[in-house]
Coordinates of C-alpha atoms in Angstrom, one line a residue:
M201 CA 0.1 -0.1 0.3
F202 CA 2.9 2.3 0.9
A203 CA 4.5 1.5 -2.4
L204 CA 1.6 2.6 -4.2
A205 CA 1.1 5.9 -2.6
V206 CA 4.7 6.9 -2.9
P207 CA 4.1 8.2 -6.5
A208 CA 1.0 9.9 -5.7
L209 CA 2.7 11.6 -3.0
L210 CA 5.5 12.9 -5.6
L211 CA 3.2 14.6 -7.7
T212 CA 1.3 16.3 -5.4
A213 CA 1.5 20.3 -4.6
C214 CA 0.9 22.6 -2.6
S215 CA -2.4 23.1 -2.9
N216 CA -5.7 20.1 -3.2
Q217 CA -7.7 23.0 -3.3
M218 CA -7.7 23.8 -6.9
Q219 CA -10.2 22.4 -9.5
P220 CA -8.3 19.3 -11.3
V221 CA -5.9 20.7 -14.6
A222 CA -8.0 21.4 -17.3
F223 CA -6.6 20.4 -20.8
Q224 CA -8.1 22.3 -23.8
A225 CA -8.6 20.4 -26.7
D226 CA -9.3 24.0 -28.5
G227 CA -9.2 27.2 -28.2
R228 CA -7.5 30.0 -26.6
P229 CA -9.1 30.2 -23.0
L230 CA -8.4 34.1 -21.7
K231 CA -7.5 33.3 -18.5
L232 CA -4.6 31.6 -17.0
S233 CA -6.9 30.2 -14.5
D234 CA -9.2 28.1 -16.6
W235 CA -6.0 25.5 -17.1
H236 CA -5.4 25.4 -13.3
V237 CA -1.7 24.2 -13.6
V238 CA -0.3 27.6 -11.7
E239 CA -2.3 29.8 -9.7
A240 CA -2.0 32.6 -7.4
R241 CA -3.5 31.4 -3.7
D242 CA -3.2 32.9 -0.4
G243 CA 0.4 34.7 -1.5
K244 CA 2.3 32.0 -3.5
L245 CA 2.4 30.8 -7.1
V246 CA 1.6 27.2 -6.4
L247 CA 1.4 24.1 -8.6
N248 CA -1.6 22.3 -9.1
Q249 CA -1.7 18.3 -7.8
G250 CA 0.4 16.5 -10.6
V251 CA 2.2 19.4 -11.8
V252 CA 5.9 18.5 -12.0
P253 CA 8.6 21.1 -12.1
Y254 CA 12.2 21.0 -13.5
D255 CA 14.8 23.4 -14.3
L256 CA 17.3 23.0 -17.3
N257 CA 21.3 22.6 -16.6
T258 CA 21.6 25.9 -18.9
P259 CA 18.6 27.8 -18.9
L260 CA 17.8 30.2 -22.3
F261 CA 18.1 34.0 -21.4
T262 CA 15.7 36.5 -21.2
D263 CA 16.2 39.5 -19.9
Y264 CA 17.7 38.2 -16.8
A265 CA 14.2 36.6 -15.9
H266 CA 13.7 33.9 -13.3
K267 CA 11.8 31.1 -15.1
L268 CA 9.5 28.5 -13.0
R269 CA 9.5 25.7 -15.5
T270 CA 6.5 22.8 -14.9
I271 CA 5.0 19.6 -17.1
W272 CA 1.6 17.9 -16.4
M273 CA -0.1 14.9 -18.3
P274 CA -3.1 13.0 -18.7
K275 CA -3.3 9.6 -16.4
G276 CA -1.9 6.7 -18.4
V277 CA 0.4 8.4 -21.0
S278 CA 4.1 9.2 -20.6
A279 CA 6.6 11.0 -23.1
T280 CA 8.8 8.7 -25.0
Y281 CA 12.6 9.2 -24.4
D282 CA 14.9 10.0 -26.8
P283 CA 18.7 10.7 -26.4
V284 CA 18.8 14.0 -28.9
D285 CA 15.8 15.7 -29.7
T286 CA 12.8 16.7 -27.9
F287 CA 10.7 14.2 -25.9
D288 CA 8.1 12.5 -27.7
F289 CA 5.0 14.0 -25.6
P290 CA 1.7 12.3 -25.5
V291 CA -1.7 14.5 -26.4
G292 CA -2.9 16.5 -23.5
T293 CA 0.3 17.4 -22.6
I294 CA 0.5 20.9 -21.1
I295 CA 4.0 22.4 -19.8
S296 CA 4.2 25.9 -18.8
K297 CA 6.9 28.7 -17.7
T298 CA 6.4 31.5 -15.6
F299 CA 8.9 33.9 -16.0
Y300 CA 9.6 36.3 -12.7
Y301 CA 12.1 38.8 -10.9
P302 CA 13.2 38.6 -7.7
K303 CA 11.7 42.1 -5.5
V304 CA 14.0 45.2 -5.4
G305 CA 12.8 46.5 -2.0
G306 CA 10.8 43.6 -0.7
K307 CA 6.7 44.0 -0.6
D308 CA 6.8 47.8 -0.9
G309 CA 8.8 48.4 -3.4
N310 CA 8.2 49.2 -7.1
P311 CA 6.9 46.5 -8.9
S312 CA 8.4 48.0 -11.8
D313 CA 11.6 47.8 -10.1
V314 CA 13.3 44.6 -10.8
A315 CA 16.9 42.4 -9.7
R316 CA 19.2 41.7 -11.9
S317 CA 20.6 38.5 -10.1
Y318 CA 21.1 34.7 -10.0
D319 CA 20.4 34.7 -6.6
S320 CA 17.7 31.6 -6.4
S321 CA 17.2 31.5 -2.9
H322 CA 13.6 32.5 -3.3
D323 CA 12.7 30.5 -6.5
F324 CA 11.3 27.6 -6.5
A325 CA 11.9 24.6 -4.5
G326 CA 8.8 22.9 -4.4
E327 CA 6.8 24.5 -2.0
G328 CA 5.5 27.2 -4.2
L329 CA 6.4 30.9 -5.1
D330 CA 6.3 34.1 -2.2
L331 CA 4.9 36.2 -3.8
A332 CA 6.2 38.9 -1.5
Q333 CA 9.5 38.7 -2.6
V334 CA 9.4 38.0 -6.7
H335 CA 7.1 39.5 -9.6
L336 CA 5.7 37.8 -12.0
V337 CA 5.6 39.0 -15.2
E338 CA 4.0 36.2 -17.6
T339 CA 3.2 32.4 -17.7
R340 CA 3.4 30.5 -21.2
I341 CA 1.4 27.4 -22.0
L342 CA 2.6 24.9 -24.8
V343 CA -0.2 22.3 -24.6
R344 CA 0.1 19.1 -27.3
R345 CA -2.9 18.5 -29.0
S346 CA -4.4 16.0 -31.7
D347 CA -3.0 18.1 -34.5
G348 CA 0.4 19.0 -32.9
W349 CA 1.2 21.8 -30.4
A350 CA -0.2 25.1 -29.5
A351 CA 1.2 28.5 -27.9
M352 CA -0.2 30.8 -25.7
P353 CA 1.4 33.9 -24.0
Y354 CA -0.3 35.2 -20.5
V355 CA 0.6 38.2 -19.2
W356 CA 0.3 38.6 -14.9
N357 CA -1.9 41.8 -13.8
D358 CA -0.6 44.7 -11.3
A359 CA -2.2 42.7 -8.2
Q360 CA 0.0 39.3 -8.9
T361 CA -3.7 37.7 -9.0
E362 CA -4.7 36.3 -12.4
A363 CA -2.6 36.4 -15.6
S364 CA -4.3 37.2 -19.0
L365 CA -4.2 36.4 -22.5
A366 CA -2.1 38.0 -24.8
R367 CA -2.3 36.7 -28.7
T368 CA -1.0 40.0 -30.0
G369 CA 2.2 40.0 -26.8
A370 CA 2.7 43.5 -25.1
V371 CA 5.6 45.7 -24.1
L372 CA 6.4 45.7 -20.0
P373 CA 8.8 48.6 -18.6
L374 CA 10.8 47.7 -16.0
T375 CA 14.1 48.7 -14.4
L376 CA 17.4 46.2 -13.7
V377 CA 18.5 47.0 -10.6
G378 CA 22.1 45.3 -10.3
A379 CA 24.8 45.6 -7.8
G380 CA 25.3 49.2 -6.6
S381 CA 21.9 50.0 -7.1
T382 CA 22.4 50.3 -10.7
R383 CA 19.6 50.7 -12.8
E384 CA 19.1 49.7 -16.5
D385 CA 15.7 50.8 -17.9
F386 CA 14.5 47.9 -20.7
N387 CA 11.0 47.4 -22.3
Y388 CA 10.8 43.1 -21.3
V389 CA 8.6 41.9 -24.4
V390 CA 5.9 39.5 -24.4
P391 CA 5.5 37.4 -27.8
D392 CA 3.0 37.4 -29.8
E393 CA 1.3 33.7 -30.3
S394 CA 3.7 34.2 -34.5
Q395 CA 6.5 35.2 -32.5
C396 CA 6.6 32.3 -30.5
A397 CA 6.1 29.8 -33.1
S398 CA 9.5 31.4 -34.8
C399 CA 11.7 30.1 -32.2
H400 CA 9.6 26.9 -31.5
A401 CA 9.6 25.8 -34.8
Q402 CA 12.9 23.3 -34.9
D403 CA 12.1 22.2 -38.2
W404 CA 11.6 25.3 -40.8
I405 CA 9.9 23.2 -43.5
S406 CA 7.0 21.9 -41.7
R407 CA 7.0 25.1 -39.5
K408 CA 5.2 23.2 -36.5
I409 CA 6.5 23.8 -33.4
H410 CA 8.1 22.1 -30.4
P411 CA 9.2 22.8 -26.8
I412 CA 12.9 23.4 -26.7
G413 CA 14.1 22.2 -23.5
P414 CA 12.6 19.0 -22.5
K415 CA 15.5 17.4 -23.8
A416 CA 17.4 14.8 -22.3
R417 CA 20.9 16.9 -22.5
H418 CA 19.2 19.3 -20.5
L419 CA 16.8 17.4 -18.2
N420 CA 19.5 15.6 -16.8
R421 CA 20.2 17.4 -13.5
D422 CA 19.1 16.7 -10.0
Y423 CA 16.1 19.4 -8.8
R424 CA 15.2 20.0 -5.8
Y425 CA 11.4 18.6 -5.1
A426 CA 9.1 19.1 -2.4
Q427 CA 10.1 15.8 -0.6
D428 CA 13.8 15.5 -1.4
S429 CA 16.6 16.6 -4.6
E430 CA 16.4 13.6 -7.4
N431 CA 17.5 13.4 -10.6
Q432 CA 15.0 14.7 -13.2
L433 CA 15.2 11.9 -15.8
E434 CA 14.6 9.2 -12.7
H435 CA 11.8 11.4 -11.1
L436 CA 9.1 12.0 -14.5
M437 CA 9.9 7.9 -14.8
K438 CA 9.0 7.4 -11.1
V439 CA 6.1 9.3 -11.6
G440 CA 5.1 8.2 -14.9
Y441 CA 5.5 10.8 -17.0
L442 CA 8.5 9.7 -19.2
S443 CA 9.5 6.0 -20.7
G444 CA 12.3 4.5 -21.8
A445 CA 15.0 6.9 -20.3
P446 CA 18.8 5.0 -19.4
A447 CA 20.0 5.6 -15.9
P448 CA 21.1 9.5 -15.7
A449 CA 25.0 8.1 -16.4
S450 CA 24.3 6.9 -19.9
A451 CA 21.8 9.9 -21.3
P452 CA 23.4 12.8 -22.6
R453 CA 24.2 16.1 -20.2
N454 CA 24.8 19.3 -21.3
A455 CA 27.3 21.7 -18.6
N456 CA 25.9 24.5 -16.3
W457 CA 27.2 27.4 -17.9
M458 CA 28.2 28.7 -14.5
D459 CA 29.9 25.9 -13.1
T460 CA 33.7 26.6 -13.3
H461 CA 34.3 22.9 -12.5
A462 CA 33.2 22.7 -16.5
S463 CA 35.3 23.4 -18.9
L464 CA 35.0 26.4 -20.5
D465 CA 34.2 24.5 -24.0
A466 CA 31.4 22.6 -22.6
R467 CA 30.1 25.8 -21.2
A468 CA 30.3 28.2 -23.9
R469 CA 28.6 24.8 -26.1
A470 CA 25.9 24.1 -23.6
Y471 CA 25.2 27.9 -23.9
L472 CA 25.3 28.2 -27.5
D473 CA 23.1 25.3 -27.7
I474 CA 20.1 26.4 -25.4
N475 CA 20.1 30.1 -26.7
C476 CA 20.9 29.5 -30.4
G477 CA 21.0 25.7 -31.8
H478 CA 16.9 25.7 -31.9
C479 CA 17.4 28.0 -34.7
H480 CA 20.8 27.9 -36.0
N481 CA 20.7 23.5 -37.1
P482 CA 20.4 22.2 -40.0
K483 CA 16.3 22.1 -39.7
G484 CA 15.6 25.0 -38.3
A485 CA 15.3 28.6 -38.8
A486 CA 18.4 29.7 -39.9
N487 CA 19.4 26.9 -41.6
T488 CA 20.6 28.7 -44.9
T489 CA 23.6 30.9 -43.0
A490 CA 25.5 27.1 -42.4
L491 CA 26.0 28.3 -38.9
T492 CA 25.2 25.3 -36.7
L493 CA 24.7 26.5 -33.2
D494 CA 23.6 23.1 -31.0
I495 CA 25.9 20.5 -29.5
S496 CA 25.8 18.6 -32.4
A497 CA 28.3 20.5 -34.7
A498 CA 31.9 19.7 -34.7
A499 CA 34.2 22.8 -34.1
D500 CA 34.9 23.7 -37.9
R501 CA 33.3 26.2 -40.2
H502 CA 30.1 24.6 -39.4
L503 CA 30.2 26.2 -36.2
G504 CA 31.5 29.4 -37.1
V505 CA 34.7 28.9 -37.0
C506 CA 36.7 31.3 -40.1
K507 CA 33.0 30.8 -41.9
P508 CA 32.5 33.9 -43.5
P509 CA 29.0 35.2 -42.9
V510 CA 26.2 34.7 -45.3
A511 CA 23.3 37.5 -44.9
A512 CA 24.0 38.9 -41.2
G513 CA 24.1 42.8 -43.3
R514 CA 25.4 45.1 -40.6
G515 CA 24.9 42.9 -38.0
T516 CA 28.9 41.9 -39.0
G517 CA 30.3 45.0 -37.1
D518 CA 32.9 45.6 -40.4
H519 CA 34.2 41.5 -39.2
F520 CA 34.9 39.1 -41.9
F521 CA 34.5 35.6 -39.2
D522 CA 31.7 34.4 -37.2
I523 CA 34.6 32.9 -35.3
V524 CA 38.1 34.0 -35.1
P525 CA 40.0 31.9 -32.8
G526 CA 42.2 33.7 -30.0
K527 CA 40.2 37.0 -31.4
P528 CA 36.8 37.5 -29.8
D529 CA 37.2 41.2 -30.5
D530 CA 37.6 40.3 -34.3
S531 CA 34.4 37.8 -34.2
I532 CA 30.8 38.5 -35.1
L533 CA 29.4 36.5 -32.9
P534 CA 30.1 37.6 -29.6
Y535 CA 29.5 41.5 -31.4
R536 CA 26.0 40.4 -32.1
M537 CA 25.2 39.1 -28.7
A538 CA 26.7 42.3 -26.9
S539 CA 24.3 44.4 -29.1
A540 CA 20.4 45.2 -28.2
D541 CA 20.1 47.3 -32.0
P542 CA 17.4 44.8 -33.5
G543 CA 18.8 45.1 -36.7
E544 CA 22.3 43.7 -35.2
M545 CA 22.1 41.3 -32.3
M546 CA 21.1 37.8 -31.6
P547 CA 19.3 36.1 -31.1
E548 CA 16.5 38.6 -32.9
I549 CA 13.9 38.3 -30.4
G550 CA 13.5 37.0 -26.8
R551 CA 15.5 39.6 -25.3
S552 CA 15.7 43.5 -25.3
T553 CA 19.3 43.9 -22.5
V554 CA 22.7 42.4 -23.3
H555 CA 23.1 39.5 -21.3
R556 CA 27.0 40.6 -19.9
E557 CA 27.6 37.4 -18.2
G558 CA 27.0 35.3 -21.7
V559 CA 28.9 37.1 -23.7
A560 CA 32.0 37.3 -21.5
L561 CA 31.5 33.4 -21.5
I562 CA 31.6 33.4 -25.3
K563 CA 34.6 35.9 -25.8
A564 CA 36.8 34.1 -23.1
W565 CA 35.6 30.4 -24.9
I566 CA 37.3 32.1 -28.2
A567 CA 40.3 33.8 -26.8
E568 CA 41.2 30.2 -25.7
Q569 CA 40.3 29.2 -29.7
S570 CA 43.8 28.6 -31.1
G571 CA 44.3 28.9 -34.6
S572 CA 43.7 32.0 -37.7
C573 CA 41.7 32.7 -40.6
I574 CA 42.9 33.9 -43.9
T575 CA 41.4 36.8 -45.8
I576 CA 41.7 37.8 -49.1
H577 CA 41.0 40.7 -50.1

């Protein structure tokens, strides 16, 4: 009897007062609460029963926002493991991603002032987000329907009690407050539904969208659940949300880009994989550039080493090659990462600010490389 109760216990979230999760087989529900996946209750953002949180070894950068990711599936079905691509999720799967920031000045601070911080002490740890400590911005829903995946963005209200559908996106003025009270005003852009598709369409021929993060190499890490810390692949297998996964030691694993114990190459490749690889791959939206930035790319011209740009325009910064070994300041790749100009920046959407630490990582990685490029005038 006890053994049968363990999976149910692991799936139990903070609140048992919510209505059951509602798979919406069609349409665009106007309120996030129509899904009953995550809801604001009693000063917390809580997960419903059966909603499982997860994280990535290296996350995609979005203007320094923190993210709470979740998966829910109907009873009796599971995703099928794949060693390389996104897992094959069954119809009825709901994936959510809530974007939020640590508050500046506590609960009485200006809500448009948000922290530029990697402090995760108030992040989700199996017990819900404390709304006195964090400011919710948006929650994105990816739902697997019979005709494929559908993406819907929801924007949280000022009261932090509900999020409403924003089919045409939204622009939210915020101020990043960093160490020493440095301030940077920026516009946080909530993508519209077509922009969601532009990143999530991993195959640019079919244009069908898929989740980006739920791949073995991103998920193969421990997570601090409400009950205990456990490897995420093992946990998803245990609760019945995944089938066919090998032991974690036999599964691929990307590096954590911030883990200085990992090699600089592993950290940089993991960063490029999650931030750029979903477009820069042989089937992606940027396949015509001949620049491959997912983890499978060989360390040659496919990765940009001594490769001239195809159609970067003024995004080249008058540089000749994507990567010039040993010379990050002569390389196009970090130049575009360090720009917030819409005509130059990469990625083209998904950020309004420059990820300073990410740029520093890629520059250090290029500086470590040996070799030279031949320029023909």
